mmCIF file of C-alpha atoms in Angstrom:
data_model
loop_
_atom_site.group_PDB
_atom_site.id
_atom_site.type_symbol
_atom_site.label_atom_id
_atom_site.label_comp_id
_atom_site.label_asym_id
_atom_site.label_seq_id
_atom_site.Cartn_x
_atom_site.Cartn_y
_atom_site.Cartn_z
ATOM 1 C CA UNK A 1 0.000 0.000 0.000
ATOM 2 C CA UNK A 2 1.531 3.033 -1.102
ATOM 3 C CA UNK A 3 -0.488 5.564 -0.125
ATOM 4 C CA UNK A 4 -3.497 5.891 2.439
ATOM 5 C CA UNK A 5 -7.242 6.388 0.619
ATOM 6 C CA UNK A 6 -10.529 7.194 1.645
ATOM 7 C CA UNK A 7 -10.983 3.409 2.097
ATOM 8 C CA UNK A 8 -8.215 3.267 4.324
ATOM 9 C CA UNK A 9 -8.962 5.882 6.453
ATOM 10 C CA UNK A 10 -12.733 3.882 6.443
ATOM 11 C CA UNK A 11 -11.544 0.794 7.673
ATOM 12 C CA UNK A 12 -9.352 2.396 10.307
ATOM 13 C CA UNK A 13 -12.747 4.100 11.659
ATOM 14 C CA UNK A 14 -14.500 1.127 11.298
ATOM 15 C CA UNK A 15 -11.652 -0.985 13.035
ATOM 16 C CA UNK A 16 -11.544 1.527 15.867
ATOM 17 C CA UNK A 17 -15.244 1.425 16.309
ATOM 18 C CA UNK A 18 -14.851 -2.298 17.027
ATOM 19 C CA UNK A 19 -12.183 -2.870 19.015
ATOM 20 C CA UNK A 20 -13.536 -0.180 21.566
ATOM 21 C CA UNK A 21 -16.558 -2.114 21.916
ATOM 22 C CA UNK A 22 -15.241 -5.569 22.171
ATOM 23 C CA UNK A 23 -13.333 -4.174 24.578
ATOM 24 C CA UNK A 24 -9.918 -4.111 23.284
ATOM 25 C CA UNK A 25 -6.365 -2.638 23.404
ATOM 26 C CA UNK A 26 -5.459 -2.931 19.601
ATOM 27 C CA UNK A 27 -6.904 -4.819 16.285
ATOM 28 C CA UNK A 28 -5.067 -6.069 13.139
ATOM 29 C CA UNK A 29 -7.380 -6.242 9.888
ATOM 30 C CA UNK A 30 -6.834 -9.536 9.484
ATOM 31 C CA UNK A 31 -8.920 -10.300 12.786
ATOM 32 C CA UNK A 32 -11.617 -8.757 10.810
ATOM 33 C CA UNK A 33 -10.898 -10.446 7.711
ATOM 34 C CA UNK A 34 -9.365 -7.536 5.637
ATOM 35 C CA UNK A 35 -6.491 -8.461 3.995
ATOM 36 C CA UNK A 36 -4.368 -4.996 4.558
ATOM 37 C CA UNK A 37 -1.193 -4.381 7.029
ATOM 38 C CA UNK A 38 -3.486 -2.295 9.412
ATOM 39 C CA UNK A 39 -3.805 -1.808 12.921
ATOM 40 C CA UNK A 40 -5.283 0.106 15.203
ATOM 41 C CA UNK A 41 -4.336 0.673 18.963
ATOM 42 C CA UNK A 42 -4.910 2.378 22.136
ATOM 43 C CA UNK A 43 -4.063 1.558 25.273
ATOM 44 C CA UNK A 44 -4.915 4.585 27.018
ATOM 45 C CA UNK A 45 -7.384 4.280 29.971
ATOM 46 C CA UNK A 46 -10.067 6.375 28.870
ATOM 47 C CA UNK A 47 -9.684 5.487 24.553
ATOM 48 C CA UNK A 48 -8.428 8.969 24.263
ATOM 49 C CA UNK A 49 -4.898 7.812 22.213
ATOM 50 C CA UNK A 50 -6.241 6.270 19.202
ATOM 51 C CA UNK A 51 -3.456 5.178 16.581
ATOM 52 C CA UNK A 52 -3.006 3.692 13.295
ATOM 53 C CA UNK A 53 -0.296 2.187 12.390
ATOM 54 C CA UNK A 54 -0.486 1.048 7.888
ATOM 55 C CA UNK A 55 1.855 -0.960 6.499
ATOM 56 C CA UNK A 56 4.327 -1.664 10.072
ATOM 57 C CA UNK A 57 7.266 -2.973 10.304
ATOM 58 C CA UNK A 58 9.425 -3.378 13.152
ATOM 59 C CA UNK A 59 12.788 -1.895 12.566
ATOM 60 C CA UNK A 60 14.442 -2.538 16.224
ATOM 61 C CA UNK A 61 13.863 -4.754 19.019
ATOM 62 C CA UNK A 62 15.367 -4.643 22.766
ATOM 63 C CA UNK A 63 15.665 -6.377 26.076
ATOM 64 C CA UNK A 64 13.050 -8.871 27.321
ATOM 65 C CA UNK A 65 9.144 -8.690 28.822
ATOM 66 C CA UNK A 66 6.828 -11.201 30.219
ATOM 67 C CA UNK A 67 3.311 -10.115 30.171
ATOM 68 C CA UNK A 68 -0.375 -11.962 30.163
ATOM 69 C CA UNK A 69 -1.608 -11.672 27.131
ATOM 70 C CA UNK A 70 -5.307 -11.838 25.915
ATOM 71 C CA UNK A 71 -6.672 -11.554 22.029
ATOM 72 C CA UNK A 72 -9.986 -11.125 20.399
ATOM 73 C CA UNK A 73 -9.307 -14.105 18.078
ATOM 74 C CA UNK A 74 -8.941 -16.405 21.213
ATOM 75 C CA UNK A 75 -11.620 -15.044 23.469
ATOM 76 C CA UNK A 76 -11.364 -15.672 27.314
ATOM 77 C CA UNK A 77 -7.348 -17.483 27.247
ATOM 78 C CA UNK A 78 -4.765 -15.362 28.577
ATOM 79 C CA UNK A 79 -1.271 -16.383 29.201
ATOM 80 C CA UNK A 80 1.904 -14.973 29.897
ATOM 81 C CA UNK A 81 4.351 -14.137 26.963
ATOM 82 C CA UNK A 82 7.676 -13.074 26.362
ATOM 83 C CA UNK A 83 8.536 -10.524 24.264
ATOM 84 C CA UNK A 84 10.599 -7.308 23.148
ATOM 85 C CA UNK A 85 10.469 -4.751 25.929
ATOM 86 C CA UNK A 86 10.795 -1.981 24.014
ATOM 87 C CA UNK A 87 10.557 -1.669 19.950
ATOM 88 C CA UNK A 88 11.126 0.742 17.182
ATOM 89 C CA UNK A 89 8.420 0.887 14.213
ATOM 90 C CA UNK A 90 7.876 2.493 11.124
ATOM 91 C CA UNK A 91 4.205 3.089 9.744
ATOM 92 C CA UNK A 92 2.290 5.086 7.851
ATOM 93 C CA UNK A 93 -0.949 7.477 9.810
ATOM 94 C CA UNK A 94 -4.197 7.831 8.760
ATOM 95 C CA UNK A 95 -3.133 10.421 7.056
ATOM 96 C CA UNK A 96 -0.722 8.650 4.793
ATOM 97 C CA UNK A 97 2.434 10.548 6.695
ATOM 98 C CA UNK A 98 5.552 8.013 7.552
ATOM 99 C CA UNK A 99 6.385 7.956 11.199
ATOM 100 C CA UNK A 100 9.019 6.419 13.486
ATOM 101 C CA UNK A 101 7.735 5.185 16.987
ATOM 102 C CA UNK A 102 9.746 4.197 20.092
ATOM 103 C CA UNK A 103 7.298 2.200 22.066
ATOM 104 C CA UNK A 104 7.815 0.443 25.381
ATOM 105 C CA UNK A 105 6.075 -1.763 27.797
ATOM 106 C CA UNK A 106 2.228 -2.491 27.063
ATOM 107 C CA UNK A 107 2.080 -0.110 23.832
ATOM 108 C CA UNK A 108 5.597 -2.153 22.471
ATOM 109 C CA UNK A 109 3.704 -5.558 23.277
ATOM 110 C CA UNK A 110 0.476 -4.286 22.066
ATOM 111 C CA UNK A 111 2.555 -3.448 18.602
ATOM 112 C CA UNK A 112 4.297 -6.782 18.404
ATOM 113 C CA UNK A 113 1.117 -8.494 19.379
ATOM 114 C CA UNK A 114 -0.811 -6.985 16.219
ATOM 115 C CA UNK A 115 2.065 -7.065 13.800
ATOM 116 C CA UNK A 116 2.130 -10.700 14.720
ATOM 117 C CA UNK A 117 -1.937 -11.236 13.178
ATOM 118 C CA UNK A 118 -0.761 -9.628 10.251
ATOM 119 C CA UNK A 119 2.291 -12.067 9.635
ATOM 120 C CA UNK A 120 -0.565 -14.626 10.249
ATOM 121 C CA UNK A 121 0.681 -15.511 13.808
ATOM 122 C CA UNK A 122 -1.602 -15.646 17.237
ATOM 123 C CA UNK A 123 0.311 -14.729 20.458
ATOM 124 C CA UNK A 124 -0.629 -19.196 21.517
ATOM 125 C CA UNK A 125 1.794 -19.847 19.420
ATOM 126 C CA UNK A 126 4.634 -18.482 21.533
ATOM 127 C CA UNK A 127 3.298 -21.110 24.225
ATOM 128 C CA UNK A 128 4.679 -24.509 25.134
ATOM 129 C CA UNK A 129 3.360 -27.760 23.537
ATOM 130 C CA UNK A 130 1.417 -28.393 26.632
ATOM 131 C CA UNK A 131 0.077 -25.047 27.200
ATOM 132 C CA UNK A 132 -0.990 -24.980 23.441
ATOM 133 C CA UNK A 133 -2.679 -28.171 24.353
ATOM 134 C CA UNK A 134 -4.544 -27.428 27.459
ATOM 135 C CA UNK A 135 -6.063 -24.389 25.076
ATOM 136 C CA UNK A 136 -7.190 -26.163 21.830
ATOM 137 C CA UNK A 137 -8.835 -28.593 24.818
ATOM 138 C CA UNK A 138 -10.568 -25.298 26.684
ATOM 139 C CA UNK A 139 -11.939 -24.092 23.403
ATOM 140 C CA UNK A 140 -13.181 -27.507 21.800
ATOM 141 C CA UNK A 141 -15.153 -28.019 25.345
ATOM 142 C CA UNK A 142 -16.350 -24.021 25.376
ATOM 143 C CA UNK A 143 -17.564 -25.304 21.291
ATOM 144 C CA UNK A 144 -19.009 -28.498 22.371
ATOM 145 C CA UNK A 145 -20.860 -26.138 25.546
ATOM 146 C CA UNK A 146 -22.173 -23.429 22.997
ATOM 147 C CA UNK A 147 -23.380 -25.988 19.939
#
């Protein structure tokens, strides 16, 4: 995506719109099943730091966090990951104006956490064998509950 339309700037709305009410702390398009590099995040207490971050990479990564982690695509398991504690990324706004970001603690996990869906990777995967196990048991049971 080189540059950031009226579409874009859409789905970013749109995106927003749903990850407040889910609740939630960020949202890749691909949980949504839009095929673009976007996310959206805020992890501000009162949803007053809304940002979106098109086509992301990460271009630095440094020292070492362990936080629970939770995501819309696996509702209700949370587990403790490891992962950069602090990160440089470059993006593109809703604007469609490049930007550089030095991001640490939740907003740095919340970043690597969404860049992750987009790479087609859910933060269970970072889990043990076992763990991973334990989960794919919890959800088949929660399915079995709901059908």
């Amino acid at each position: 995506m080189e540059s950031v339309t009226d579409d874009i700037r859409q789905l970013v709305a749109d995106m927003a719109e749903t990850m407040y009410e889910a609740p939630g702390i960020g949202l890749a398009a691909t949980q949504v099943n839009v095929h673009r590099r976007v996310v959206v995040i805020d992890v501000s207490e009162d949803q007053s730091a809304l940002m979106a971050l098109i086509n992301p990479e990460i271009l630095e990564r440094s020292g070492e966090q362990v936080c629970e982690e939770g995501c819309l695509s696996v509702p209700g398991i949370y587990e403790k990951v490891a992962r950069a504690e602090r990160v440089r990324v470059r993006a593109l706004n809703a604007k469609g104006e490049p930007f550089e970001l030095d991001a640490e603690g939740l907003l740095a996990v919340c970043i690597q956490h969404e860049i992750d869906h987009l790479d087609g990777k859910v933060f269970v995967e970072y889990l043990s064998a076992l763990k991973l196990s334990r989960i794919k048991g919890k959800l088949a049971k929660k399915a079995r509950i709901t059908a």
